[in-house]
Tab-separated table of N, CA and C in Angstrom:
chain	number	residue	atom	x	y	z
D	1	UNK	N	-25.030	-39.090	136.300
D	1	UNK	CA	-24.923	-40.521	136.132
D	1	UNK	C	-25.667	-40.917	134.854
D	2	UNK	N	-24.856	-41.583	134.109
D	2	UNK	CA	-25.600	-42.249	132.912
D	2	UNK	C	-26.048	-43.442	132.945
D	3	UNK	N	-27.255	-43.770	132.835
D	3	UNK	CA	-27.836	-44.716	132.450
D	3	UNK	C	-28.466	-45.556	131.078
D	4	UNK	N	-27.988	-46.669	130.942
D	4	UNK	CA	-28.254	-46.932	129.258
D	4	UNK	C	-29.694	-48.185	129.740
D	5	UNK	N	-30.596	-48.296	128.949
D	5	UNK	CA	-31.505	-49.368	129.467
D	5	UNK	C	-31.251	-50.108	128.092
D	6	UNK	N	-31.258	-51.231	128.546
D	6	UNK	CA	-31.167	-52.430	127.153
D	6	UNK	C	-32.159	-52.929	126.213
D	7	UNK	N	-32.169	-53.205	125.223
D	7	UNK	CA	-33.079	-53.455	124.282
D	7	UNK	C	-33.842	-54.263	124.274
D	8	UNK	N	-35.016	-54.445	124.406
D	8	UNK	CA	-35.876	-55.160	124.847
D	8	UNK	C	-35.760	-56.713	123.736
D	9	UNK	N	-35.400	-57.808	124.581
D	9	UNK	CA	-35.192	-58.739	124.255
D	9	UNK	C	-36.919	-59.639	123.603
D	10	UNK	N	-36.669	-60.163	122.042
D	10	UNK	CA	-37.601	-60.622	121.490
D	10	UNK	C	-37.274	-61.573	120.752
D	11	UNK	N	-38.205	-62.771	120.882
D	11	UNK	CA	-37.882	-64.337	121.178
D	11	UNK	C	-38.688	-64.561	119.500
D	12	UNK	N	-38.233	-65.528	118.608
D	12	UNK	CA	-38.953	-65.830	117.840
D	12	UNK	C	-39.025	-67.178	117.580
D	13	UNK	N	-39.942	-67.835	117.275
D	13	UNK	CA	-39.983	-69.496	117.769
D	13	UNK	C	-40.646	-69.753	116.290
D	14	UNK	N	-39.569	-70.258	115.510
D	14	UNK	CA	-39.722	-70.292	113.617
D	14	UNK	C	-39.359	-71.105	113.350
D	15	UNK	N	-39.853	-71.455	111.849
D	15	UNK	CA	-38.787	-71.965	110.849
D	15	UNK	C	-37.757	-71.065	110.311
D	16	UNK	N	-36.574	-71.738	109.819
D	16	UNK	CA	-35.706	-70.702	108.698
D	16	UNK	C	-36.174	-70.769	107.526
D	17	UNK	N	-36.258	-69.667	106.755
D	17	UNK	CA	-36.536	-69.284	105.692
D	17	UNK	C	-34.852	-68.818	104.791
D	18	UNK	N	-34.542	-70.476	103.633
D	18	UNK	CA	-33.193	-70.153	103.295
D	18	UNK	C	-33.089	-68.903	102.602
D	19	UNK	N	-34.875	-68.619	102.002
D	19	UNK	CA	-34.668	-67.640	100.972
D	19	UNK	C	-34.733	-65.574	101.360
D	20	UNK	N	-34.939	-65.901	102.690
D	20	UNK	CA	-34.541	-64.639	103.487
D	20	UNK	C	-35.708	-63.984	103.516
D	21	UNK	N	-37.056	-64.052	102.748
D	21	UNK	CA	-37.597	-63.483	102.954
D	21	UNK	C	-39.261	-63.998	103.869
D	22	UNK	N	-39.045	-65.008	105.014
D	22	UNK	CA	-39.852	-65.168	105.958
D	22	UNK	C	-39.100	-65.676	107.012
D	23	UNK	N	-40.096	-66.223	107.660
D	23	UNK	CA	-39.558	-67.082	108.911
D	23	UNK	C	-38.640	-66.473	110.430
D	24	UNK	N	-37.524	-67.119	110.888
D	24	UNK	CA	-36.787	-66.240	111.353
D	24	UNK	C	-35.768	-65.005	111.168
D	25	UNK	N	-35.471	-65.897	109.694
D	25	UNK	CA	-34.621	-64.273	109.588
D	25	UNK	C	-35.798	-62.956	109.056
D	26	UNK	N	-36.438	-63.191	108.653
D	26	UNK	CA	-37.407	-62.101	108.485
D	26	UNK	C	-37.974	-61.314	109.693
D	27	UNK	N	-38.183	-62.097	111.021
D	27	UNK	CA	-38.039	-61.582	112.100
D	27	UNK	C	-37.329	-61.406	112.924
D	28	UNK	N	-35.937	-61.494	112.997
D	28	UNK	CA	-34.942	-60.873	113.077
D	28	UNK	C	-35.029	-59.693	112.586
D	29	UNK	N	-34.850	-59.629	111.056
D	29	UNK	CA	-34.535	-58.469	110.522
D	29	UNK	C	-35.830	-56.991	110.927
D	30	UNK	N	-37.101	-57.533	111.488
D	30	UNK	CA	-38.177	-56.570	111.762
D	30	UNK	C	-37.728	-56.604	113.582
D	31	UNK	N	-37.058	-56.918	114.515
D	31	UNK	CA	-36.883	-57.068	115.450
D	31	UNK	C	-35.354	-55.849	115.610
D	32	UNK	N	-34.541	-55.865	114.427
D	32	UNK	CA	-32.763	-54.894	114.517
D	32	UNK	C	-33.955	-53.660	114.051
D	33	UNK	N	-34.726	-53.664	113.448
D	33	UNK	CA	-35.205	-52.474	112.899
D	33	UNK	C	-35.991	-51.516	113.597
D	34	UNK	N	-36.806	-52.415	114.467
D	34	UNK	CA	-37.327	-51.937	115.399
D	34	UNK	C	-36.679	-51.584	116.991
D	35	UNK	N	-35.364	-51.419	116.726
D	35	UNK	CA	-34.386	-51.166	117.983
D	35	UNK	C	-34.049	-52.214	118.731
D	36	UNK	N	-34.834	-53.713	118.773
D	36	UNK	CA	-34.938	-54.988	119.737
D	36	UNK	C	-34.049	-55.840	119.344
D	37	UNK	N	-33.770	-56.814	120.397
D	37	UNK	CA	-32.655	-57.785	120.285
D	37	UNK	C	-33.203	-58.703	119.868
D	38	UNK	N	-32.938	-59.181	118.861
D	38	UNK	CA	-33.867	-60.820	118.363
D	38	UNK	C	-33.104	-61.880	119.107
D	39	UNK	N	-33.916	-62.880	119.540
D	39	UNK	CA	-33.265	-64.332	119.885
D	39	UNK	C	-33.979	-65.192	118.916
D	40	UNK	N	-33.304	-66.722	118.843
D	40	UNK	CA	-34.530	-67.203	118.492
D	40	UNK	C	-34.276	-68.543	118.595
D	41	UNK	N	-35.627	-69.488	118.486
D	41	UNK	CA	-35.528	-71.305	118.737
D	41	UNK	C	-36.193	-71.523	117.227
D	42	UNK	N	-35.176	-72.419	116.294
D	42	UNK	CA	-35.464	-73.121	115.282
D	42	UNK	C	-36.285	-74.297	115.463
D	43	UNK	N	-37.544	-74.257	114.582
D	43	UNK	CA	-38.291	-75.023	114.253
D	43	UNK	C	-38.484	-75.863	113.024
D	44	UNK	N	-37.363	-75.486	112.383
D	44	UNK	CA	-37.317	-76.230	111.087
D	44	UNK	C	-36.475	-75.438	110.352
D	45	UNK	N	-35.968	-76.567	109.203
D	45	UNK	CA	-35.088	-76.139	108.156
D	45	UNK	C	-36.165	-75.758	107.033
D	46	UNK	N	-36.097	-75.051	105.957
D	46	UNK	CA	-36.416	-75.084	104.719
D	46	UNK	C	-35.491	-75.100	103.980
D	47	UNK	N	-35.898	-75.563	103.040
D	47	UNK	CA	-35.261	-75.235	101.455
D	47	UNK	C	-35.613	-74.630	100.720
D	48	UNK	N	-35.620	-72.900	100.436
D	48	UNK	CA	-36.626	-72.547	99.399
D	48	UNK	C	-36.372	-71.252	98.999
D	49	UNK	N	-37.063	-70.628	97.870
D	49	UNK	CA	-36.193	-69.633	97.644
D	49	UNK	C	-37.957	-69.129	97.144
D	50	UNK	N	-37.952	-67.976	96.246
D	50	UNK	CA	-38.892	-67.073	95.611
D	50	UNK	C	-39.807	-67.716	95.278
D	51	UNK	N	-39.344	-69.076	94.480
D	51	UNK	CA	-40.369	-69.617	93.875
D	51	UNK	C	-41.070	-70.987	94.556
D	52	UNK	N	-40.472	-71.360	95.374
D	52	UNK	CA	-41.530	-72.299	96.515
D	52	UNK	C	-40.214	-72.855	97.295
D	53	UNK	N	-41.335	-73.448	98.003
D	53	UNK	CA	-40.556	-74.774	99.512
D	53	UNK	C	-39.787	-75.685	98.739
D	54	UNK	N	-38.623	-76.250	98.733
D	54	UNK	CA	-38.407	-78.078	97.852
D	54	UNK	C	-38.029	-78.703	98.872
D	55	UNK	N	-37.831	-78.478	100.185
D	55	UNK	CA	-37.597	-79.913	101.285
D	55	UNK	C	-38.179	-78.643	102.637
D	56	UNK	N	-38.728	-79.418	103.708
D	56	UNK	CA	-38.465	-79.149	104.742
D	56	UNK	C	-38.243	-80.450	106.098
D	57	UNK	N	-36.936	-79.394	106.800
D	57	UNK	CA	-36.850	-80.599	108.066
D	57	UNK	C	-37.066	-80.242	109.512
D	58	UNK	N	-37.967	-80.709	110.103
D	58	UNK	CA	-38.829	-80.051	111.500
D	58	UNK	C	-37.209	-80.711	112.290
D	59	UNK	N	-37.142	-80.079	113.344
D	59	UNK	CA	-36.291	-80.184	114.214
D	59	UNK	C	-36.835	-80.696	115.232
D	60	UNK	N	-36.210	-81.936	115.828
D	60	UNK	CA	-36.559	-82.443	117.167
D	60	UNK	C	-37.554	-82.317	118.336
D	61	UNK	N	-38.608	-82.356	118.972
D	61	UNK	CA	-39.455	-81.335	119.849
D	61	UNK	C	-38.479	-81.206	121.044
D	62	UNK	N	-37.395	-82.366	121.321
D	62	UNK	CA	-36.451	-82.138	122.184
D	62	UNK	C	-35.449	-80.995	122.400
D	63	UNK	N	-34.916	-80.787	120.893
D	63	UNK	CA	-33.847	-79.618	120.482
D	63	UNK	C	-34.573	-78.604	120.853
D	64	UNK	N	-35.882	-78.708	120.479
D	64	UNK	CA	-36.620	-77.350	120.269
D	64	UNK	C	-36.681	-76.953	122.073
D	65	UNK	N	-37.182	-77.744	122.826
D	65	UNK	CA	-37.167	-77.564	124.289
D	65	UNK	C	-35.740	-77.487	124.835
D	66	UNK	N	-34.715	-77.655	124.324
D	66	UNK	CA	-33.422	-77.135	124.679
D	66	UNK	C	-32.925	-75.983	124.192
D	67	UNK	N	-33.206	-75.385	123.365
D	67	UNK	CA	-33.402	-74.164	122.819
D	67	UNK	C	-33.719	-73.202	123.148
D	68	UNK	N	-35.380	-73.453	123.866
D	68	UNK	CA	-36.208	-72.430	124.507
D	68	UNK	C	-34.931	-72.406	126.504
D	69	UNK	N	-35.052	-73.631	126.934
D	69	UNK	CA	-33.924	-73.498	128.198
D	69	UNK	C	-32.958	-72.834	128.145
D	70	UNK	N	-31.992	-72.824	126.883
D	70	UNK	CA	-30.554	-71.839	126.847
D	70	UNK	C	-31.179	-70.623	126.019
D	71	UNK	N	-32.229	-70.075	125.987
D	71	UNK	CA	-32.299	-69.063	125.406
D	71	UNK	C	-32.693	-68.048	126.682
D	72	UNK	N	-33.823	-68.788	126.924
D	72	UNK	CA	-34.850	-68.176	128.487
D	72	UNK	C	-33.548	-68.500	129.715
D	73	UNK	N	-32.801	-68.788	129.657
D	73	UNK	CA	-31.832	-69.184	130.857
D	73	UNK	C	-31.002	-68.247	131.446
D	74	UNK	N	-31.233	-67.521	130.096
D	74	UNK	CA	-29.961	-66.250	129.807
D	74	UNK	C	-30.137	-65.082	129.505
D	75	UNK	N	-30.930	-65.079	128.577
D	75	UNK	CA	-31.159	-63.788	127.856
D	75	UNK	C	-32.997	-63.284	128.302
D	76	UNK	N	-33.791	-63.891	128.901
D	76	UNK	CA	-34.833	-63.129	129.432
D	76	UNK	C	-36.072	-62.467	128.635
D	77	UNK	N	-36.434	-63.337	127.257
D	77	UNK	CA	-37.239	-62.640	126.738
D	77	UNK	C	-38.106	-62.026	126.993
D	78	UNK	N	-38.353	-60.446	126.836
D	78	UNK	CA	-39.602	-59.923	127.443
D	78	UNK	C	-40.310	-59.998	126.316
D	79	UNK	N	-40.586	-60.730	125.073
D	79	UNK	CA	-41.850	-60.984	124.210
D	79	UNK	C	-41.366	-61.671	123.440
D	80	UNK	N	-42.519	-62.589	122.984
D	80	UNK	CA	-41.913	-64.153	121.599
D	80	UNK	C	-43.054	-63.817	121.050
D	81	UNK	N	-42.740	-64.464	119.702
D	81	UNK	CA	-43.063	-65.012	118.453
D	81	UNK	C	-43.113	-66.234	118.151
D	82	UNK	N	-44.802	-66.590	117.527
D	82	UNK	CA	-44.058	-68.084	116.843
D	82	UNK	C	-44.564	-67.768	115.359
D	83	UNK	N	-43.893	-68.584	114.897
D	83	UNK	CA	-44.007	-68.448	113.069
D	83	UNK	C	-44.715	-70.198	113.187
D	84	UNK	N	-43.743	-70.940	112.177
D	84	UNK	CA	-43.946	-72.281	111.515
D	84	UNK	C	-43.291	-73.305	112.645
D	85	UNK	N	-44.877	-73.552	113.585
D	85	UNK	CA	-44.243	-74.931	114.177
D	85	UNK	C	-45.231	-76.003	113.707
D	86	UNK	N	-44.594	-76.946	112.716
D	86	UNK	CA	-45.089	-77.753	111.761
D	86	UNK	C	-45.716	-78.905	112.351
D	87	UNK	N	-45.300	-79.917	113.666
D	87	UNK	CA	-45.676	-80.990	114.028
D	87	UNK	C	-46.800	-80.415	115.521
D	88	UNK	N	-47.761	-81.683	116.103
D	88	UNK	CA	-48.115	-81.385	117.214
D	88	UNK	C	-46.758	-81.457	118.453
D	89	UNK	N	-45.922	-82.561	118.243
D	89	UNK	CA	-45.220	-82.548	119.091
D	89	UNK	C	-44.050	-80.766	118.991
D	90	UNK	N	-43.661	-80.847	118.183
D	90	UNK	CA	-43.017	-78.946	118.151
D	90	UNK	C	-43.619	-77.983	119.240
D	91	UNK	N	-45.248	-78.163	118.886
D	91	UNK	CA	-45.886	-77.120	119.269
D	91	UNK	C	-45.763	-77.378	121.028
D	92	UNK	N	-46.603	-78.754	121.796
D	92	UNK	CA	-46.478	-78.851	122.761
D	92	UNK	C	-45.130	-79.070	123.377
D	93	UNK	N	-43.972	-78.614	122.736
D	93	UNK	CA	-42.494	-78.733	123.280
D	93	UNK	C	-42.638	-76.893	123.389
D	94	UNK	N	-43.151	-76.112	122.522
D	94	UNK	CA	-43.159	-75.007	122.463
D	94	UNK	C	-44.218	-74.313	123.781
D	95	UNK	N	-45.511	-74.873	123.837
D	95	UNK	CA	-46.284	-74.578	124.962
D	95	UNK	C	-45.775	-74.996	126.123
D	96	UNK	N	-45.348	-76.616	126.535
D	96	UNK	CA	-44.459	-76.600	127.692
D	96	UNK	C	-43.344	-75.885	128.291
D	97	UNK	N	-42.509	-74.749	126.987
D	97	UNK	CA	-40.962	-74.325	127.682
D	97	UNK	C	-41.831	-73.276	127.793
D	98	UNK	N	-42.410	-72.327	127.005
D	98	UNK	CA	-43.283	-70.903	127.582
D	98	UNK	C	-43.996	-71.509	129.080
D	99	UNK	N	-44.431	-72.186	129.137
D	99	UNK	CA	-44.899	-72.602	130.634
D	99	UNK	C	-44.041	-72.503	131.548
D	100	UNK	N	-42.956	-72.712	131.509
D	100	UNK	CA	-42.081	-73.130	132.150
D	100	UNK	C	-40.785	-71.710	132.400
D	101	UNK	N	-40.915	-71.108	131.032
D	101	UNK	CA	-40.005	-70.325	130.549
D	101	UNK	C	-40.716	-68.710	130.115
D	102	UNK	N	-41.917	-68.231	130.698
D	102	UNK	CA	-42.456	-67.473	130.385
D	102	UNK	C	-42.013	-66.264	129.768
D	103	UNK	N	-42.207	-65.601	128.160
D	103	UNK	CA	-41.368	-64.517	127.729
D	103	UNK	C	-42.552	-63.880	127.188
D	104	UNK	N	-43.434	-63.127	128.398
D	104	UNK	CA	-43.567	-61.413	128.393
D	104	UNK	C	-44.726	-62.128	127.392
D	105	UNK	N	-45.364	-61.239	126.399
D	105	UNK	CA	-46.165	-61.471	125.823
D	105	UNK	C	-45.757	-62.178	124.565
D	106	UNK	N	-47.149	-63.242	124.127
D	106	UNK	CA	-46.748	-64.142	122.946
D	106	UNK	C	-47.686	-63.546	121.958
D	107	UNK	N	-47.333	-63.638	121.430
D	107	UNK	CA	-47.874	-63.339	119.491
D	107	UNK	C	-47.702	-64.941	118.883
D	108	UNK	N	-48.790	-65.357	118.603
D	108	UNK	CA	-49.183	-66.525	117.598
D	108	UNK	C	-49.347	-66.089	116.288
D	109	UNK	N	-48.541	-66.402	115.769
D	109	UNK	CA	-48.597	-66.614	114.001
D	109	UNK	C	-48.810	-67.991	113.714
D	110	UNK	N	-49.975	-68.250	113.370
D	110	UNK	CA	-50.387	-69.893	112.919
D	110	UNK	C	-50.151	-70.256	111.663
D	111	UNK	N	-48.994	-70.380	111.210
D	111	UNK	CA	-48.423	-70.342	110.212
D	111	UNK	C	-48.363	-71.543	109.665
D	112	UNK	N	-49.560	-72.065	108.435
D	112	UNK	CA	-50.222	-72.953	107.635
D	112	UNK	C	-48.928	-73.418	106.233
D	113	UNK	N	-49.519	-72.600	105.586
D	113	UNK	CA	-49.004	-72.434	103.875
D	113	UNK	C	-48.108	-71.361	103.882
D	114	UNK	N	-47.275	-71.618	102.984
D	114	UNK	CA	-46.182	-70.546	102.328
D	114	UNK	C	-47.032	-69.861	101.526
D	115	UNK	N	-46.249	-68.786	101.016
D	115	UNK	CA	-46.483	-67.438	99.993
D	115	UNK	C	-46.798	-68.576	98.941
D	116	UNK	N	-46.249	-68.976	98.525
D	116	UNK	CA	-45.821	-70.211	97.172
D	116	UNK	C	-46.846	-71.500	97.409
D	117	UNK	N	-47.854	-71.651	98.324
D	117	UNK	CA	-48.442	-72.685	98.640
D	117	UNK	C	-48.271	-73.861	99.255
D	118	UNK	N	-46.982	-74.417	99.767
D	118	UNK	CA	-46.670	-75.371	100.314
D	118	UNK	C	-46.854	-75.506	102.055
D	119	UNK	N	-48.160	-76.779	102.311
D	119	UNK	CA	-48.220	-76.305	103.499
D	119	UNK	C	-47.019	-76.665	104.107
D	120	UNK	N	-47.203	-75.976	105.273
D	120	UNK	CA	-46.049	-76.513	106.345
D	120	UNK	C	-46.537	-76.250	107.874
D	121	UNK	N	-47.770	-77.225	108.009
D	121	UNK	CA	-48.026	-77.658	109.481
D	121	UNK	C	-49.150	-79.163	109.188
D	122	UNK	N	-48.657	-80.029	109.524
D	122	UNK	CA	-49.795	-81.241	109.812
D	122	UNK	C	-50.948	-80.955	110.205
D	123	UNK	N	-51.684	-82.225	109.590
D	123	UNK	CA	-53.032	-81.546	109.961
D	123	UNK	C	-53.259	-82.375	111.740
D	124	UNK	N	-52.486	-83.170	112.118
D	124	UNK	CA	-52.747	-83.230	113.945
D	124	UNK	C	-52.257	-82.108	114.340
D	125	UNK	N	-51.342	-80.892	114.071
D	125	UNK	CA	-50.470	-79.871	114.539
D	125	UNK	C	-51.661	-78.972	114.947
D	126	UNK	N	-52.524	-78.990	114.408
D	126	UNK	CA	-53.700	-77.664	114.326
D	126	UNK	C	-54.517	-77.902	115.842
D	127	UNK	N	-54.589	-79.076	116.084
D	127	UNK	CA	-55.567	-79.359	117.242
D	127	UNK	C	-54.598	-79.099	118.438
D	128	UNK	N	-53.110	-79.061	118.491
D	128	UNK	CA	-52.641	-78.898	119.515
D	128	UNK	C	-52.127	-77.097	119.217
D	129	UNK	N	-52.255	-76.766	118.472
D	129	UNK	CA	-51.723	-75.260	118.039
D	129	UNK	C	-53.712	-74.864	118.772
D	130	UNK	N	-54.401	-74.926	118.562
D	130	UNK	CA	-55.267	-74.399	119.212
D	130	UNK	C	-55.850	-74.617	120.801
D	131	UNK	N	-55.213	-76.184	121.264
D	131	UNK	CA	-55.568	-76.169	122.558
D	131	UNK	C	-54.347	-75.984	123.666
D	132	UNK	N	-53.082	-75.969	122.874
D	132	UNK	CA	-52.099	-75.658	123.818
D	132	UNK	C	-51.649	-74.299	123.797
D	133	UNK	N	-51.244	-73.896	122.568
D	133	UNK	CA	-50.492	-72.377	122.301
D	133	UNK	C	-51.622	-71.378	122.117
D	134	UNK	N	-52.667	-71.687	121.187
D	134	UNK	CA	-53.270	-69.980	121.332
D	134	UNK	C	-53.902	-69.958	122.837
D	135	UNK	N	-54.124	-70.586	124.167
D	135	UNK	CA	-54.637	-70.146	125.280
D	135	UNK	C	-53.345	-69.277	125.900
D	136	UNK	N	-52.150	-69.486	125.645
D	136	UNK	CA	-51.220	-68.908	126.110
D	136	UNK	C	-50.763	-67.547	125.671
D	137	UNK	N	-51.168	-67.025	124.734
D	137	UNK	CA	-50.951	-65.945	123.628
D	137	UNK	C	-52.097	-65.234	124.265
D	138	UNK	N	-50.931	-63.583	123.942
D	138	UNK	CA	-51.963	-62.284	124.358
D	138	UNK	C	-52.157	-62.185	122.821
D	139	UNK	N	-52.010	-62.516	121.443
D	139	UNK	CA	-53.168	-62.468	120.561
D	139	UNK	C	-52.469	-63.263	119.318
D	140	UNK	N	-53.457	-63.643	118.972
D	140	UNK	CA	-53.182	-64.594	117.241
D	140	UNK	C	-53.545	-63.907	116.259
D	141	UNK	N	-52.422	-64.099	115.209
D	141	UNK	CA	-52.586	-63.314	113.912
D	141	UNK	C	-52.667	-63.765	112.814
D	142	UNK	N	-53.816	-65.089	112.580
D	142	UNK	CA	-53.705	-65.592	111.202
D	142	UNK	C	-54.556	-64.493	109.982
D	143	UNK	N	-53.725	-65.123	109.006
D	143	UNK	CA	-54.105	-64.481	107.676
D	143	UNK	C	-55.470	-64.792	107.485
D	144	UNK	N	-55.930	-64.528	106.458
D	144	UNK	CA	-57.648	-65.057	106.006
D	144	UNK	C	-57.246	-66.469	105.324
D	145	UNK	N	-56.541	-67.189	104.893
D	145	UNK	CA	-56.374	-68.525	104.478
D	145	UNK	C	-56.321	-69.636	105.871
D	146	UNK	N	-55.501	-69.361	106.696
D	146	UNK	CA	-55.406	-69.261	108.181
D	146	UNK	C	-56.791	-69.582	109.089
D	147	UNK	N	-57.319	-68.215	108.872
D	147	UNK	CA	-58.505	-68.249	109.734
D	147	UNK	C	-59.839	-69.252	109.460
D	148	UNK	N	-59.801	-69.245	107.872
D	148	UNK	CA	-60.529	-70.319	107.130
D	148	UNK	C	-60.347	-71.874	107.790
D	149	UNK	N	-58.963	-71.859	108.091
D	149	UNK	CA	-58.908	-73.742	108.151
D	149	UNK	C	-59.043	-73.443	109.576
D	150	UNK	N	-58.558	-72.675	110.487
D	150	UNK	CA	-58.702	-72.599	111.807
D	150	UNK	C	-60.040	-72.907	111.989
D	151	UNK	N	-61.194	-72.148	111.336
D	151	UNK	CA	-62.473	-72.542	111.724
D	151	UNK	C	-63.428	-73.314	110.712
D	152	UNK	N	-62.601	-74.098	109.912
D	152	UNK	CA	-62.946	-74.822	109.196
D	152	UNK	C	-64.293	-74.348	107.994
D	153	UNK	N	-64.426	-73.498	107.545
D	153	UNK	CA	-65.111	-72.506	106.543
D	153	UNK	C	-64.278	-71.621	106.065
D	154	UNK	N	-64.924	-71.325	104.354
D	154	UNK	CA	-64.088	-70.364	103.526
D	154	UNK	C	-65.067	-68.981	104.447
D	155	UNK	N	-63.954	-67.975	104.258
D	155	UNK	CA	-64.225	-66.707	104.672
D	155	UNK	C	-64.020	-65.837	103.986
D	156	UNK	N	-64.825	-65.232	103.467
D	156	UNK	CA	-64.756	-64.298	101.796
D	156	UNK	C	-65.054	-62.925	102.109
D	157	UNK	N	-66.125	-62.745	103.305
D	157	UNK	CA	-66.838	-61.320	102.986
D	157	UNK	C	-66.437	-61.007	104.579
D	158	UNK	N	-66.468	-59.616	104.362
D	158	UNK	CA	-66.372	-58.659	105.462
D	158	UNK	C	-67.275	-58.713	106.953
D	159	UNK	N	-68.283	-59.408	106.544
D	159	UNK	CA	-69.312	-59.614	107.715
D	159	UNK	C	-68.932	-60.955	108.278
D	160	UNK	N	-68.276	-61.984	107.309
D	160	UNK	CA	-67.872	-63.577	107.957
D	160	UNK	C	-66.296	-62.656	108.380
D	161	UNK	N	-65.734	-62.429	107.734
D	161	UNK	CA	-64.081	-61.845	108.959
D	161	UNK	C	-64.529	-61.124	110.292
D	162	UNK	N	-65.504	-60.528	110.283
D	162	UNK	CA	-66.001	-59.995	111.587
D	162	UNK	C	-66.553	-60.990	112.845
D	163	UNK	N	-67.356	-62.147	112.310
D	163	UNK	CA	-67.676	-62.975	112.800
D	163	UNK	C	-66.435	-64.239	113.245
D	164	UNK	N	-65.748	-64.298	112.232
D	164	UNK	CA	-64.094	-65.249	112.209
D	164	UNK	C	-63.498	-64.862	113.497
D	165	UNK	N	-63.222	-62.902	114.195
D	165	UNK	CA	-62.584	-62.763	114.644
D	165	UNK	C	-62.775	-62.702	116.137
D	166	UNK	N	-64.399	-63.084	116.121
D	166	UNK	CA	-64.825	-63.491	117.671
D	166	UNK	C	-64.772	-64.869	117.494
D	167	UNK	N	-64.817	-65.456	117.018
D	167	UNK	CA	-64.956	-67.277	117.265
D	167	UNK	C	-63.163	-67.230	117.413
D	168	UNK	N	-62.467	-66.921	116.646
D	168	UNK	CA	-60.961	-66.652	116.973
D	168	UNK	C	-60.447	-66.805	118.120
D	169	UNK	N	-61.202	-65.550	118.367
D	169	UNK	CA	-61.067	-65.105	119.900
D	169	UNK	C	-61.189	-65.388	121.201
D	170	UNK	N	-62.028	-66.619	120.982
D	170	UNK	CA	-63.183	-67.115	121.991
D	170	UNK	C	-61.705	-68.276	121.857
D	171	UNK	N	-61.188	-69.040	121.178
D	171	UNK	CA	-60.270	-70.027	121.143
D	171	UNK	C	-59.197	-70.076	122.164
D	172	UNK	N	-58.932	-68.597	122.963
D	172	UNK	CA	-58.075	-68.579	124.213
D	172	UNK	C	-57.505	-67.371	124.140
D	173	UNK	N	-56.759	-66.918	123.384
D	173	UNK	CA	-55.862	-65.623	123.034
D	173	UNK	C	-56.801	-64.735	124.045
D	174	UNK	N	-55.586	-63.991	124.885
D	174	UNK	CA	-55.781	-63.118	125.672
D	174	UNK	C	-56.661	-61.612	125.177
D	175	UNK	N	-56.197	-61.317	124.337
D	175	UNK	CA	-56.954	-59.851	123.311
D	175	UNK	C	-57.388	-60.149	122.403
């Protein structure tokens, strides 16, 4: 008897990146590579290519919670991603459907600024990205630009990233 087991279904909760190289299709494309089925709930449009952002448009917190329902309804994510959820309301549309819609383990990407510098999260987005979504996440992965505004100090040396990554830590994230 043959048995085939299916590819472990992985949720990514992004912006699009028109210029292909972030966002969702970038995790997509690390999700086919890694053998897994990508799904995913749009969090925003960009406009942008190599050389920076020139518009972005956040999508509904409503769409976004209808999104996460016909995605989780059906397809069963056993692990998500979030990239760029820009507004507070995004985020707590995003913490309410994982509540609701639980997919396996979450990975927080607190995704601030572009490569190119343009932020893309409000500064009310941060207070609900830390009291709603990172308690829900088995771990957060900000960059060192990231971790700086997260804890509101520049972080330069090897002994403050060591220290960054318990105060981090202490913020909710499971590991």
């Amino acid at each position: 008897m043959v048995t085939t087991k299916r590819p472990a279904v992985i949720l990514t909760i992004a912006g699009s990146d028109s210029g292909g190289g972030a966002g969702i299709q970038a995790d997509l494309k690390t999700f086919s590579a890694l053998g897994c089925y990508g799904v995913s709930v749009l969090t925003a449009l960009t406009a942008q290519n190599s050389v920076g952002v020139q518009a972005v448009h956040n999508v509904p917190p409503a769409f976004v919670t209808k999104q996460l329902e016909s995605v989780s309804g059906d397809l069963r994510p056993d692990a998500a991603k979030t990239g760029m959820l820009a507004t507070a309301g995004i985020i707590r549309a995003v913490a309410a459907g994982l509540s609701v819609f639980p997919a396996g383990m979450l990975v927080v990407d607190p995704v601030m600024v572009s490569t190119t510098g343009h932020r893309l999260i409000d500064s009310t987005a941060v207070d609900a990205l830390v009291t709603e979504l990172f308690p829900l996440a088995a771990i957060i992965t900000p960059n060192l630009y990231e971790a700086s505004a997260l804890l509101e100090r520049k972080i330069t040396r090897v002994s403050q990233m060591e220290q960054a990554a318990g105060e981090l830590h202490a913020l909710g994230a499971k590991t």
